[in-house]
Amino acid sequence: MCDEIYFGIDIGGTAVKMGIMNSRGELFASDTASVNFDQYETPILQTVKKVSAVFIEEHPEYKDKLKAIGISATGQIDSRTGVVSGTAGHIKNWQDSRIKEEMEELFRLPVAVANDANCAALGEYWIGAARGVEDVIVITVGTGIGGGIITGGKLLSGARGIAGEMGHFSIKSDGEECTCGNRGCYERYASTTALVRMINERMKKGELKAFADNVSGKTIFEELGKGNAKLQAAVEEWIDYVADGLVSLVHIFNPSMIIISGGVSMQKELFIDPLSVKIKDRIMPAYRENLEIRQAALKNNAGLAGAIYNCICTLIEE
Ligand SMILES: [Zn+2]
């Protein structure tokens, strides 16, 4: 079988990952480079163009075989035009970057661009934990909350390709202010950042004994593993928040699988399993049948794989 060869690029807020993959999702070569080495004074797209050209020069055996380029990018990406239509605000010189146009000009190849969270979802659907599952919600729990929704085997992209922004639906109308301008957003309560903030606050108030100099998702779960009951209760509250959002999403999208990614998703017994119980307890019975809640499988390559899968799908559609 003659597989087609693709160039995948995953542009994050700190680094860009590049890789050569075939149409079966096998990765042949990869490399990463920093994009914030001078605090974004050099625009990210300029860095990406430079390092990706070098990467391809370093792998001449693939150069003439490349069929297309799939790009996953941070921020709100208009997937029809491949332009950055909105950013989280902290990345200089990124808004309005014309990724698709400039990369097509540089490489003389078709380019498809999508948001990184959506690409991560597509990666899990293509070659990861949700392979062959047509209705999936993929949620990344980390600094914020991101994700992608696959329904009927297709990514829900919305009018401008920016659907599935799960961090910013409100779970508390009178809740905390969010960077997006709304109140009570899901990620203000259910992200790893929110968990760390909550634990720090309780330690400050003396409700929890200090257990680490540097409280992080990692140190929290390490301490939980030792059987800290008070910490356990606090983490339970946080898992309730994570469940809050997912219970609503299950009723809207009726998935047969929810995939959790991000650092904390490594915690099966202490996070994924109790989360699964909480979700199933609170959804209506018909939604519960066959619903599975699982850890992501692809880790760091999900965005790259999803970018290439998105590219393959886009080429087929055109
Ligand atoms: Zn928000």
PDB file of C-alpha atoms and ligand atoms in Angstrom:
ATOM      1  CA  MET A   1       0.000   0.000   0.000  1.00  0.00           C
ATOM      2  CA  CYS A   2       1.321   3.404  -0.952  1.00  0.00           C
ATOM      3  CA  ASP A   3       0.659   5.768   1.947  1.00  0.00           C
ATOM      4  CA  GLU A   4       0.407   9.463   1.473  1.00  0.00           C
ATOM      5  CA  ILE A   5       2.854  11.634   3.413  1.00  0.00           C
ATOM      6  CA  TYR A   6       1.843  14.746   5.328  1.00  0.00           C
ATOM      7  CA  PHE A   7       3.624  17.483   7.220  1.00  0.00           C
ATOM      8  CA  GLY A   8       2.017  18.292  10.581  1.00  0.00           C
ATOM      9  CA  ILE A   9       2.680  21.411  12.631  1.00  0.00           C
ATOM     10  CA  ASP A  10       1.326  21.971  16.137  1.00  0.00           C
ATOM     11  CA  ILE A  11       1.724  25.607  17.211  1.00  0.00           C
ATOM     12  CA  GLY A  12       1.381  26.099  20.973  1.00  0.00           C
ATOM     13  CA  GLY A  13       1.931  29.138  23.167  1.00  0.00           C
ATOM     14  CA  THR A  14       5.468  28.108  24.103  1.00  0.00           C
ATOM     15  CA  ALA A  15       6.650  25.711  21.408  1.00  0.00           C
ATOM     16  CA  VAL A  16       5.968  24.478  17.915  1.00  0.00           C
ATOM     17  CA  LYS A  17       6.063  20.765  17.172  1.00  0.00           C
ATOM     18  CA  MET A  18       6.671  19.500  13.648  1.00  0.00           C
ATOM     19  CA  GLY A  19       6.300  15.994  12.292  1.00  0.00           C
ATOM     20  CA  ILE A  20       6.053  13.868   9.187  1.00  0.00           C
ATOM     21  CA  MET A  21       3.194  11.386   9.295  1.00  0.00           C
ATOM     22  CA  ASN A  22       1.562   9.078   6.801  1.00  0.00           C
ATOM     23  CA  SER A  23      -2.142   8.633   6.127  1.00  0.00           C
ATOM     24  CA  ARG A  24      -2.260   5.815   8.671  1.00  0.00           C
ATOM     25  CA  GLY A  25      -1.001   8.033  11.463  1.00  0.00           C
ATOM     26  CA  GLU A  26       2.537   6.656  11.648  1.00  0.00           C
ATOM     27  CA  LEU A  27       5.058   9.287  12.709  1.00  0.00           C
ATOM     28  CA  PHE A  28       8.437   9.202  10.921  1.00  0.00           C
ATOM     29  CA  ALA A  29      10.290  12.281  12.101  1.00  0.00           C
ATOM     30  CA  SER A  30       9.595  15.065  14.538  1.00  0.00           C
ATOM     31  CA  ASP A  31      11.181  18.079  16.158  1.00  0.00           C
ATOM     32  CA  THR A  32      10.219  21.023  18.367  1.00  0.00           C
ATOM     33  CA  ALA A  33      11.306  24.655  18.642  1.00  0.00           C
ATOM     34  CA  SER A  34      10.538  27.514  21.005  1.00  0.00           C
ATOM     35  CA  VAL A  35       8.142  30.225  19.852  1.00  0.00           C
ATOM     36  CA  ASN A  36       8.415  32.525  22.887  1.00  0.00           C
ATOM     37  CA  PHE A  37      12.234  32.809  23.115  1.00  0.00           C
ATOM     38  CA  ASP A  38      11.981  36.620  22.913  1.00  0.00           C
ATOM     39  CA  GLN A  39       8.509  37.001  24.489  1.00  0.00           C
ATOM     40  CA  TYR A  40       6.856  36.930  21.050  1.00  0.00           C
ATOM     41  CA  GLU A  41       8.762  39.978  19.747  1.00  0.00           C
ATOM     42  CA  THR A  42       9.389  37.790  16.725  1.00  0.00           C
ATOM     43  CA  PRO A  43       5.850  36.940  15.623  1.00  0.00           C
ATOM     44  CA  ILE A  44       5.053  33.246  16.136  1.00  0.00           C
ATOM     45  CA  LEU A  45       4.168  32.756  12.488  1.00  0.00           C
ATOM     46  CA  GLN A  46       7.557  34.115  11.412  1.00  0.00           C
ATOM     47  CA  THR A  47       9.291  31.624  13.745  1.00  0.00           C
ATOM     48  CA  VAL A  48       7.103  28.775  12.503  1.00  0.00           C
ATOM     49  CA  LYS A  49       7.886  29.556   8.857  1.00  0.00           C
ATOM     50  CA  LYS A  50      11.605  29.634   9.587  1.00  0.00           C
ATOM     51  CA  VAL A  51      11.826  26.434  11.648  1.00  0.00           C
ATOM     52  CA  SER A  52       9.466  24.443   9.451  1.00  0.00           C
ATOM     53  CA  ALA A  53      11.473  25.289   6.332  1.00  0.00           C
ATOM     54  CA  VAL A  54      14.646  24.160   8.145  1.00  0.00           C
ATOM     55  CA  PHE A  55      12.909  20.969   9.324  1.00  0.00           C
ATOM     56  CA  ILE A  56      11.909  20.014   5.777  1.00  0.00           C
ATOM     57  CA  GLU A  57      15.418  20.781   4.491  1.00  0.00           C
ATOM     58  CA  GLU A  58      16.757  18.435   7.155  1.00  0.00           C
ATOM     59  CA  HIS A  59      14.476  15.643   5.911  1.00  0.00           C
ATOM     60  CA  PRO A  60      14.987  15.765   2.119  1.00  0.00           C
ATOM     61  CA  GLU A  61      13.706  12.197   1.718  1.00  0.00           C
ATOM     62  CA  TYR A  62      10.152  13.451   2.367  1.00  0.00           C
ATOM     63  CA  LYS A  63      10.362  16.850   0.724  1.00  0.00           C
ATOM     64  CA  ASP A  64       8.975  15.938  -2.684  1.00  0.00           C
ATOM     65  CA  LYS A  65       6.509  13.407  -1.336  1.00  0.00           C
ATOM     66  CA  LEU A  66       4.490  15.780   0.850  1.00  0.00           C
ATOM     67  CA  LYS A  67       0.839  15.903  -0.138  1.00  0.00           C
ATOM     68  CA  ALA A  68      -0.331  18.675   2.179  1.00  0.00           C
ATOM     69  CA  ILE A  69       0.263  20.427   5.499  1.00  0.00           C
ATOM     70  CA  GLY A  70      -1.989  20.136   8.544  1.00  0.00           C
ATOM     71  CA  ILE A  71      -1.651  22.803  11.216  1.00  0.00           C
ATOM     72  CA  SER A  72      -2.971  22.903  14.762  1.00  0.00           C
ATOM     73  CA  ALA A  73      -2.753  26.349  16.341  1.00  0.00           C
ATOM     74  CA  THR A  74      -3.414  27.963  19.702  1.00  0.00           C
ATOM     75  CA  GLY A  75      -6.139  30.598  19.999  1.00  0.00           C
ATOM     76  CA  GLN A  76      -9.338  31.035  18.055  1.00  0.00           C
ATOM     77  CA  ILE A  77      -8.620  29.922  14.526  1.00  0.00           C
ATOM     78  CA  ASP A  78     -11.012  30.579  11.685  1.00  0.00           C
ATOM     79  CA  SER A  79     -10.627  27.186  10.031  1.00  0.00           C
ATOM     80  CA  ARG A  80     -12.168  28.372   6.736  1.00  0.00           C
ATOM     81  CA  THR A  81      -9.580  31.092   6.209  1.00  0.00           C
ATOM     82  CA  GLY A  82      -6.768  29.810   8.428  1.00  0.00           C
ATOM     83  CA  VAL A  83      -6.508  33.180  10.163  1.00  0.00           C
ATOM     84  CA  VAL A  84      -6.078  33.737  13.920  1.00  0.00           C
ATOM     85  CA  SER A  85      -9.387  35.441  14.735  1.00  0.00           C
ATOM     86  CA  GLY A  86      -8.906  35.742  18.497  1.00  0.00           C
ATOM     87  CA  THR A  87      -6.263  34.924  21.119  1.00  0.00           C
ATOM     88  CA  ALA A  88      -6.259  34.471  24.863  1.00  0.00           C
ATOM     89  CA  GLY A  89      -4.808  37.994  24.974  1.00  0.00           C
ATOM     90  CA  HIS A  90      -1.352  37.209  26.303  1.00  0.00           C
ATOM     91  CA  ILE A  91       0.322  36.369  22.999  1.00  0.00           C
ATOM     92  CA  LYS A  92       1.738  39.379  21.199  1.00  0.00           C
ATOM     93  CA  ASN A  93       1.828  39.540  17.399  1.00  0.00           C
ATOM     94  CA  TRP A  94      -0.447  36.539  16.940  1.00  0.00           C
ATOM     95  CA  GLN A  95      -3.913  37.988  16.327  1.00  0.00           C
ATOM     96  CA  ASP A  96      -4.753  38.186  12.587  1.00  0.00           C
ATOM     97  CA  SER A  97      -1.801  35.981  11.562  1.00  0.00           C
ATOM     98  CA  ARG A  98      -2.639  34.561   8.121  1.00  0.00           C
ATOM     99  CA  ILE A  99      -1.348  31.046   8.763  1.00  0.00           C
ATOM    100  CA  LYS A 100      -2.918  29.230   5.823  1.00  0.00           C
ATOM    101  CA  GLU A 101      -2.079  31.849   3.210  1.00  0.00           C
ATOM    102  CA  GLU A 102       1.540  32.354   4.287  1.00  0.00           C
ATOM    103  CA  MET A 103       2.307  28.658   4.672  1.00  0.00           C
ATOM    104  CA  GLU A 104       0.740  27.817   1.300  1.00  0.00           C
ATOM    105  CA  GLU A 105       2.903  30.496  -0.268  1.00  0.00           C
ATOM    106  CA  LEU A 106       6.049  29.201   1.437  1.00  0.00           C
ATOM    107  CA  PHE A 107       5.617  25.485   0.690  1.00  0.00           C
ATOM    108  CA  ARG A 108       3.396  25.562  -2.417  1.00  0.00           C
ATOM    109  CA  LEU A 109       1.181  22.898  -0.814  1.00  0.00           C
ATOM    110  CA  PRO A 110      -2.435  22.856   0.395  1.00  0.00           C
ATOM    111  CA  VAL A 111      -2.688  23.848   4.073  1.00  0.00           C
ATOM    112  CA  ALA A 112      -5.527  23.180   6.546  1.00  0.00           C
ATOM    113  CA  VAL A 113      -5.546  24.944   9.927  1.00  0.00           C
ATOM    114  CA  ALA A 114      -7.665  24.308  13.030  1.00  0.00           C
ATOM    115  CA  ASN A 115      -7.689  25.201  16.711  1.00  0.00           C
ATOM    116  CA  ASP A 116      -5.359  23.081  18.883  1.00  0.00           C
ATOM    117  CA  ALA A 117      -8.083  21.724  21.185  1.00  0.00           C
ATOM    118  CA  ASN A 118     -10.177  20.665  18.213  1.00  0.00           C
ATOM    119  CA  CYS A 119      -7.121  19.036  16.644  1.00  0.00           C
ATOM    120  CA  ALA A 120      -6.389  17.139  19.863  1.00  0.00           C
ATOM    121  CA  ALA A 121      -9.964  15.806  19.749  1.00  0.00           C
ATOM    122  CA  LEU A 122      -9.568  14.743  16.123  1.00  0.00           C
ATOM    123  CA  GLY A 123      -6.259  13.036  16.967  1.00  0.00           C
ATOM    124  CA  GLU A 124      -7.932  10.916  19.645  1.00  0.00           C
ATOM    125  CA  TYR A 125     -10.718  10.071  17.200  1.00  0.00           C
ATOM    126  CA  TRP A 126      -8.327   9.139  14.406  1.00  0.00           C
ATOM    127  CA  ILE A 127      -5.667   7.053  16.147  1.00  0.00           C
ATOM    128  CA  GLY A 128      -6.230   7.463  19.905  1.00  0.00           C
ATOM    129  CA  ALA A 129      -8.651   6.429  22.639  1.00  0.00           C
ATOM    130  CA  ALA A 130     -11.780   7.227  20.613  1.00  0.00           C
ATOM    131  CA  ARG A 131     -10.798   5.428  17.427  1.00  0.00           C
ATOM    132  CA  GLY A 132     -13.971   4.461  15.568  1.00  0.00           C
ATOM    133  CA  VAL A 133     -16.294   6.117  18.099  1.00  0.00           C
ATOM    134  CA  GLU A 134     -18.539   8.529  16.208  1.00  0.00           C
ATOM    135  CA  ASP A 135     -19.876  10.634  19.082  1.00  0.00           C
ATOM    136  CA  VAL A 136     -17.181  11.850  21.417  1.00  0.00           C
ATOM    137  CA  ILE A 137     -16.458  14.767  23.681  1.00  0.00           C
ATOM    138  CA  VAL A 138     -12.760  15.373  24.276  1.00  0.00           C
ATOM    139  CA  ILE A 139     -11.965  17.706  27.144  1.00  0.00           C
ATOM    140  CA  THR A 140      -8.521  18.940  28.122  1.00  0.00           C
ATOM    141  CA  VAL A 141      -8.163  19.866  31.784  1.00  0.00           C
ATOM    142  CA  GLY A 142      -5.098  22.016  32.332  1.00  0.00           C
ATOM    143  CA  THR A 143      -4.279  25.713  32.726  1.00  0.00           C
ATOM    144  CA  GLY A 144      -7.725  26.287  31.277  1.00  0.00           C
ATOM    145  CA  ILE A 145     -10.276  23.955  29.785  1.00  0.00           C
ATOM    146  CA  GLY A 146     -10.329  23.178  26.103  1.00  0.00           C
ATOM    147  CA  GLY A 147     -11.850  20.530  23.987  1.00  0.00           C
ATOM    148  CA  GLY A 148     -13.520  19.358  20.875  1.00  0.00           C
ATOM    149  CA  ILE A 149     -16.832  17.757  20.066  1.00  0.00           C
ATOM    150  CA  ILE A 150     -17.135  15.041  17.464  1.00  0.00           C
ATOM    151  CA  THR A 151     -20.663  14.233  16.473  1.00  0.00           C
ATOM    152  CA  GLY A 152     -21.620  11.687  13.821  1.00  0.00           C
ATOM    153  CA  GLY A 153     -17.926  11.186  13.068  1.00  0.00           C
ATOM    154  CA  LYS A 154     -17.357  14.869  12.304  1.00  0.00           C
ATOM    155  CA  LEU A 155     -15.807  17.663  14.276  1.00  0.00           C
ATOM    156  CA  LEU A 156     -18.377  20.239  15.319  1.00  0.00           C
ATOM    157  CA  SER A 157     -16.735  23.349  13.908  1.00  0.00           C
ATOM    158  CA  GLY A 158     -19.459  25.989  13.957  1.00  0.00           C
ATOM    159  CA  ALA A 159     -19.874  28.962  11.639  1.00  0.00           C
ATOM    160  CA  ARG A 160     -16.256  30.142  11.931  1.00  0.00           C
ATOM    161  CA  GLY A 161     -14.505  26.967  12.988  1.00  0.00           C
ATOM    162  CA  ILE A 162     -14.299  27.993  16.633  1.00  0.00           C
ATOM    163  CA  ALA A 163     -16.995  25.764  18.180  1.00  0.00           C
ATOM    164  CA  GLY A 164     -16.274  23.522  21.149  1.00  0.00           C
ATOM    165  CA  GLU A 165     -14.837  26.272  23.366  1.00  0.00           C
ATOM    166  CA  MET A 166     -15.830  24.412  26.495  1.00  0.00           C
ATOM    167  CA  GLY A 167     -13.954  26.502  29.008  1.00  0.00           C
ATOM    168  CA  HIS A 168     -16.339  29.392  28.649  1.00  0.00           C
ATOM    169  CA  PHE A 169     -19.872  28.340  29.335  1.00  0.00           C
ATOM    170  CA  SER A 170     -21.069  29.562  32.694  1.00  0.00           C
ATOM    171  CA  ILE A 171     -21.815  27.110  35.497  1.00  0.00           C
ATOM    172  CA  LYS A 172     -22.476  29.931  38.027  1.00  0.00           C
ATOM    173  CA  SER A 173     -24.308  33.069  36.924  1.00  0.00           C
ATOM    174  CA  ASP A 174     -23.019  35.002  39.943  1.00  0.00           C
ATOM    175  CA  GLY A 175     -19.618  33.326  39.875  1.00  0.00           C
ATOM    176  CA  GLU A 176     -16.078  34.635  39.487  1.00  0.00           C
ATOM    177  CA  GLU A 177     -15.174  37.003  36.705  1.00  0.00           C
ATOM    178  CA  CYS A 178     -13.415  35.353  33.799  1.00  0.00           C
ATOM    179  CA  THR A 179     -10.799  36.646  31.363  1.00  0.00           C
ATOM    180  CA  CYS A 180     -13.415  36.340  28.584  1.00  0.00           C
ATOM    181  CA  GLY A 181     -15.629  38.972  30.215  1.00  0.00           C
ATOM    182  CA  ASN A 182     -18.321  36.588  31.466  1.00  0.00           C
ATOM    183  CA  ARG A 183     -18.884  35.272  34.986  1.00  0.00           C
ATOM    184  CA  GLY A 184     -18.708  31.785  36.421  1.00  0.00           C
ATOM    185  CA  CYS A 185     -17.055  30.154  33.412  1.00  0.00           C
ATOM    186  CA  TYR A 186     -16.468  26.408  33.623  1.00  0.00           C
ATOM    187  CA  GLU A 187     -12.676  26.769  33.492  1.00  0.00           C
ATOM    188  CA  ARG A 188     -12.716  29.143  36.479  1.00  0.00           C
ATOM    189  CA  TYR A 189     -13.891  26.142  38.542  1.00  0.00           C
ATOM    190  CA  ALA A 190     -12.865  22.970  36.752  1.00  0.00           C
ATOM    191  CA  SER A 191      -9.359  23.608  35.375  1.00  0.00           C
ATOM    192  CA  THR A 192      -6.216  22.403  37.119  1.00  0.00           C
ATOM    193  CA  THR A 193      -5.455  26.089  37.750  1.00  0.00           C
ATOM    194  CA  ALA A 194      -8.771  26.355  39.616  1.00  0.00           C
ATOM    195  CA  LEU A 195      -7.949  23.270  41.706  1.00  0.00           C
ATOM    196  CA  VAL A 196      -4.529  24.661  42.652  1.00  0.00           C
ATOM    197  CA  ARG A 197      -6.034  28.052  43.542  1.00  0.00           C
ATOM    198  CA  MET A 198      -8.692  26.422  45.715  1.00  0.00           C
ATOM    199  CA  ILE A 199      -6.137  24.303  47.597  1.00  0.00           C
ATOM    200  CA  ASN A 200      -3.826  27.304  48.092  1.00  0.00           C
ATOM    201  CA  GLU A 201      -6.703  29.375  49.493  1.00  0.00           C
ATOM    202  CA  ARG A 202      -7.623  26.640  51.971  1.00  0.00           C
ATOM    203  CA  MET A 203      -4.027  26.284  53.079  1.00  0.00           C
ATOM    204  CA  LYS A 204      -3.860  30.042  53.644  1.00  0.00           C
ATOM    205  CA  LYS A 205      -7.028  29.956  55.750  1.00  0.00           C
ATOM    206  CA  GLY A 206      -5.629  27.041  57.745  1.00  0.00           C
ATOM    207  CA  GLU A 207      -8.375  24.670  56.607  1.00  0.00           C
ATOM    208  CA  LEU A 208      -5.751  22.477  55.015  1.00  0.00           C
ATOM    209  CA  LYS A 209      -2.267  21.679  56.255  1.00  0.00           C
ATOM    210  CA  ALA A 210       0.523  22.719  53.889  1.00  0.00           C
ATOM    211  CA  PHE A 211       1.876  19.611  52.145  1.00  0.00           C
ATOM    212  CA  ALA A 212       4.128  21.076  49.465  1.00  0.00           C
ATOM    213  CA  ASP A 213       6.080  24.250  48.750  1.00  0.00           C
ATOM    214  CA  ASN A 214       4.813  24.223  45.238  1.00  0.00           C
ATOM    215  CA  VAL A 215       1.157  23.195  45.000  1.00  0.00           C
ATOM    216  CA  SER A 216       0.417  21.782  41.559  1.00  0.00           C
ATOM    217  CA  GLY A 217      -1.829  19.133  40.035  1.00  0.00           C
ATOM    218  CA  LYS A 218       1.070  16.732  40.458  1.00  0.00           C
ATOM    219  CA  THR A 219       1.805  17.447  44.135  1.00  0.00           C
ATOM    220  CA  ILE A 220      -1.905  17.472  45.010  1.00  0.00           C
ATOM    221  CA  PHE A 221      -2.441  13.985  43.608  1.00  0.00           C
ATOM    222  CA  GLU A 222       0.801  12.721  45.170  1.00  0.00           C
ATOM    223  CA  GLU A 223      -0.471  13.863  48.567  1.00  0.00           C
ATOM    224  CA  LEU A 224      -3.916  12.366  47.898  1.00  0.00           C
ATOM    225  CA  GLY A 225      -2.236   9.041  47.267  1.00  0.00           C
ATOM    226  CA  LYS A 226      -0.995   9.165  50.863  1.00  0.00           C
ATOM    227  CA  GLY A 227      -4.594   9.311  52.140  1.00  0.00           C
ATOM    228  CA  ASN A 228      -4.966  12.962  53.214  1.00  0.00           C
ATOM    229  CA  ALA A 229      -8.712  13.010  54.080  1.00  0.00           C
ATOM    230  CA  LYS A 230      -9.157  16.800  54.212  1.00  0.00           C
ATOM    231  CA  LEU A 231      -7.441  17.207  50.887  1.00  0.00           C
ATOM    232  CA  GLN A 232      -9.591  14.393  49.545  1.00  0.00           C
ATOM    233  CA  ALA A 233     -12.745  16.355  50.451  1.00  0.00           C
ATOM    234  CA  ALA A 234     -11.441  19.471  48.698  1.00  0.00           C
ATOM    235  CA  VAL A 235     -10.519  17.539  45.568  1.00  0.00           C
ATOM    236  CA  GLU A 236     -13.979  15.917  45.597  1.00  0.00           C
ATOM    237  CA  GLU A 237     -15.504  19.406  45.394  1.00  0.00           C
ATOM    238  CA  TRP A 238     -13.342  20.185  42.401  1.00  0.00           C
ATOM    239  CA  ILE A 239     -14.318  16.908  40.698  1.00  0.00           C
ATOM    240  CA  ASP A 240     -17.962  17.937  41.267  1.00  0.00           C
ATOM    241  CA  TYR A 241     -17.267  21.082  39.250  1.00  0.00           C
ATOM    242  CA  VAL A 242     -15.657  19.065  36.472  1.00  0.00           C
ATOM    243  CA  ALA A 243     -18.765  16.840  36.486  1.00  0.00           C
ATOM    244  CA  ASP A 244     -21.097  19.885  36.437  1.00  0.00           C
ATOM    245  CA  GLY A 245     -19.994  20.901  32.965  1.00  0.00           C
ATOM    246  CA  LEU A 246     -19.805  17.398  31.571  1.00  0.00           C
ATOM    247  CA  VAL A 247     -23.301  16.480  32.788  1.00  0.00           C
ATOM    248  CA  SER A 248     -24.685  19.420  30.773  1.00  0.00           C
ATOM    249  CA  LEU A 249     -22.609  18.513  27.728  1.00  0.00           C
ATOM    250  CA  VAL A 250     -23.750  14.878  27.852  1.00  0.00           C
ATOM    251  CA  HIS A 251     -27.386  15.976  27.728  1.00  0.00           C
ATOM    252  CA  ILE A 252     -26.711  18.271  24.785  1.00  0.00           C
ATOM    253  CA  PHE A 253     -24.499  16.022  22.654  1.00  0.00           C
ATOM    254  CA  ASN A 254     -25.345  12.472  23.785  1.00  0.00           C
ATOM    255  CA  PRO A 255     -21.799  11.128  23.347  1.00  0.00           C
ATOM    256  CA  SER A 256     -20.923   7.471  23.767  1.00  0.00           C
ATOM    257  CA  MET A 257     -17.482   8.457  25.017  1.00  0.00           C
ATOM    258  CA  ILE A 258     -15.873  11.278  26.968  1.00  0.00           C
ATOM    259  CA  ILE A 259     -12.099  11.498  26.729  1.00  0.00           C
ATOM    260  CA  ILE A 260     -10.209  13.452  29.371  1.00  0.00           C
ATOM    261  CA  SER A 261      -6.765  14.748  28.500  1.00  0.00           C
ATOM    262  CA  GLY A 262      -4.241  16.990  30.237  1.00  0.00           C
ATOM    263  CA  GLY A 263      -1.788  16.209  33.043  1.00  0.00           C
ATOM    264  CA  VAL A 264      -4.419  15.316  35.666  1.00  0.00           C
ATOM    265  CA  SER A 265      -5.989  12.735  33.329  1.00  0.00           C
ATOM    266  CA  MET A 266      -3.107  10.412  34.281  1.00  0.00           C
ATOM    267  CA  GLN A 267      -4.879   9.974  37.625  1.00  0.00           C
ATOM    268  CA  LYS A 268      -7.256   7.145  36.884  1.00  0.00           C
ATOM    269  CA  GLU A 269      -8.222   5.954  40.378  1.00  0.00           C
ATOM    270  CA  LEU A 270      -8.119   9.399  41.989  1.00  0.00           C
ATOM    271  CA  PHE A 271      -9.752  11.434  39.234  1.00  0.00           C
ATOM    272  CA  ILE A 272     -11.165   9.661  36.151  1.00  0.00           C
ATOM    273  CA  ASP A 273     -12.964   6.901  38.077  1.00  0.00           C
ATOM    274  CA  PRO A 274     -14.680   9.148  40.675  1.00  0.00           C
ATOM    275  CA  LEU A 275     -15.513  11.647  37.915  1.00  0.00           C
ATOM    276  CA  SER A 276     -17.127   8.868  35.923  1.00  0.00           C
ATOM    277  CA  VAL A 277     -19.279   7.842  38.922  1.00  0.00           C
ATOM    278  CA  LYS A 278     -20.373  11.450  39.528  1.00  0.00           C
ATOM    279  CA  ILE A 279     -21.338  12.012  35.899  1.00  0.00           C
ATOM    280  CA  LYS A 280     -23.280   8.755  35.634  1.00  0.00           C
ATOM    281  CA  ASP A 281     -25.105   9.463  38.907  1.00  0.00           C
ATOM    282  CA  ARG A 282     -26.399  12.757  37.586  1.00  0.00           C
ATOM    283  CA  ILE A 283     -27.395  12.090  33.981  1.00  0.00           C
ATOM    284  CA  MET A 284     -30.717  10.684  32.830  1.00  0.00           C
ATOM    285  CA  PRO A 285     -30.724   6.895  32.349  1.00  0.00           C
ATOM    286  CA  ALA A 286     -30.954   6.846  28.551  1.00  0.00           C
ATOM    287  CA  TYR A 287     -27.790   8.960  28.304  1.00  0.00           C
ATOM    288  CA  ARG A 288     -25.945   6.617  30.644  1.00  0.00           C
ATOM    289  CA  GLU A 289     -26.248   3.531  28.458  1.00  0.00           C
ATOM    290  CA  ASN A 290     -22.921   2.741  26.790  1.00  0.00           C
ATOM    291  CA  LEU A 291     -21.351   6.007  27.973  1.00  0.00           C
ATOM    292  CA  GLU A 292     -17.679   5.528  28.672  1.00  0.00           C
ATOM    293  CA  ILE A 293     -15.296   7.984  30.328  1.00  0.00           C
ATOM    294  CA  ARG A 294     -11.658   7.414  29.467  1.00  0.00           C
ATOM    295  CA  GLN A 295      -8.180   8.880  29.614  1.00  0.00           C
ATOM    296  CA  ALA A 296      -6.686  10.276  26.415  1.00  0.00           C
ATOM    297  CA  ALA A 297      -4.237   7.954  24.681  1.00  0.00           C
ATOM    298  CA  LEU A 298      -2.039  10.228  22.567  1.00  0.00           C
ATOM    299  CA  LYS A 299      -0.508  12.617  25.104  1.00  0.00           C
ATOM    300  CA  ASN A 300       1.786  15.080  23.319  1.00  0.00           C
ATOM    301  CA  ASN A 301       1.163  13.991  19.752  1.00  0.00           C
ATOM    302  CA  ALA A 302      -2.621  14.438  19.738  1.00  0.00           C
ATOM    303  CA  GLY A 303      -2.492  17.938  18.234  1.00  0.00           C
ATOM    304  CA  LEU A 304      -0.063  16.954  15.505  1.00  0.00           C
ATOM    305  CA  ALA A 305      -2.046  13.843  14.548  1.00  0.00           C
ATOM    306  CA  GLY A 306      -5.336  15.744  14.624  1.00  0.00           C
ATOM    307  CA  ALA A 307      -3.918  18.512  12.450  1.00  0.00           C
ATOM    308  CA  ILE A 308      -3.008  15.936   9.814  1.00  0.00           C
ATOM    309  CA  TYR A 309      -6.364  14.159  10.092  1.00  0.00           C
ATOM    310  CA  ASN A 310      -8.144  17.513   9.709  1.00  0.00           C
ATOM    311  CA  CYS A 311      -6.005  18.156   6.651  1.00  0.00           C
ATOM    312  CA  ILE A 312      -6.909  14.765   5.129  1.00  0.00           C
ATOM    313  CA  CYS A 313     -10.639  15.391   5.760  1.00  0.00           C
ATOM    314  CA  THR A 314     -10.444  18.907   4.316  1.00  0.00           C
ATOM    315  CA  LEU A 315      -8.731  17.656   1.140  1.00  0.00           C
ATOM    316  CA  ILE A 316     -11.416  15.005   0.679  1.00  0.00           C
ATOM    317  CA  GLU A 317     -14.173  17.595   1.065  1.00  0.00           C
ATOM    318  CA  GLU A 318     -12.646  19.989  -1.455  1.00  0.00           C
TER     319      GLU A 318
HETATM  320 ZN    ZN B   1     -14.820  32.766  30.350  1.00  0.00          ZN
END
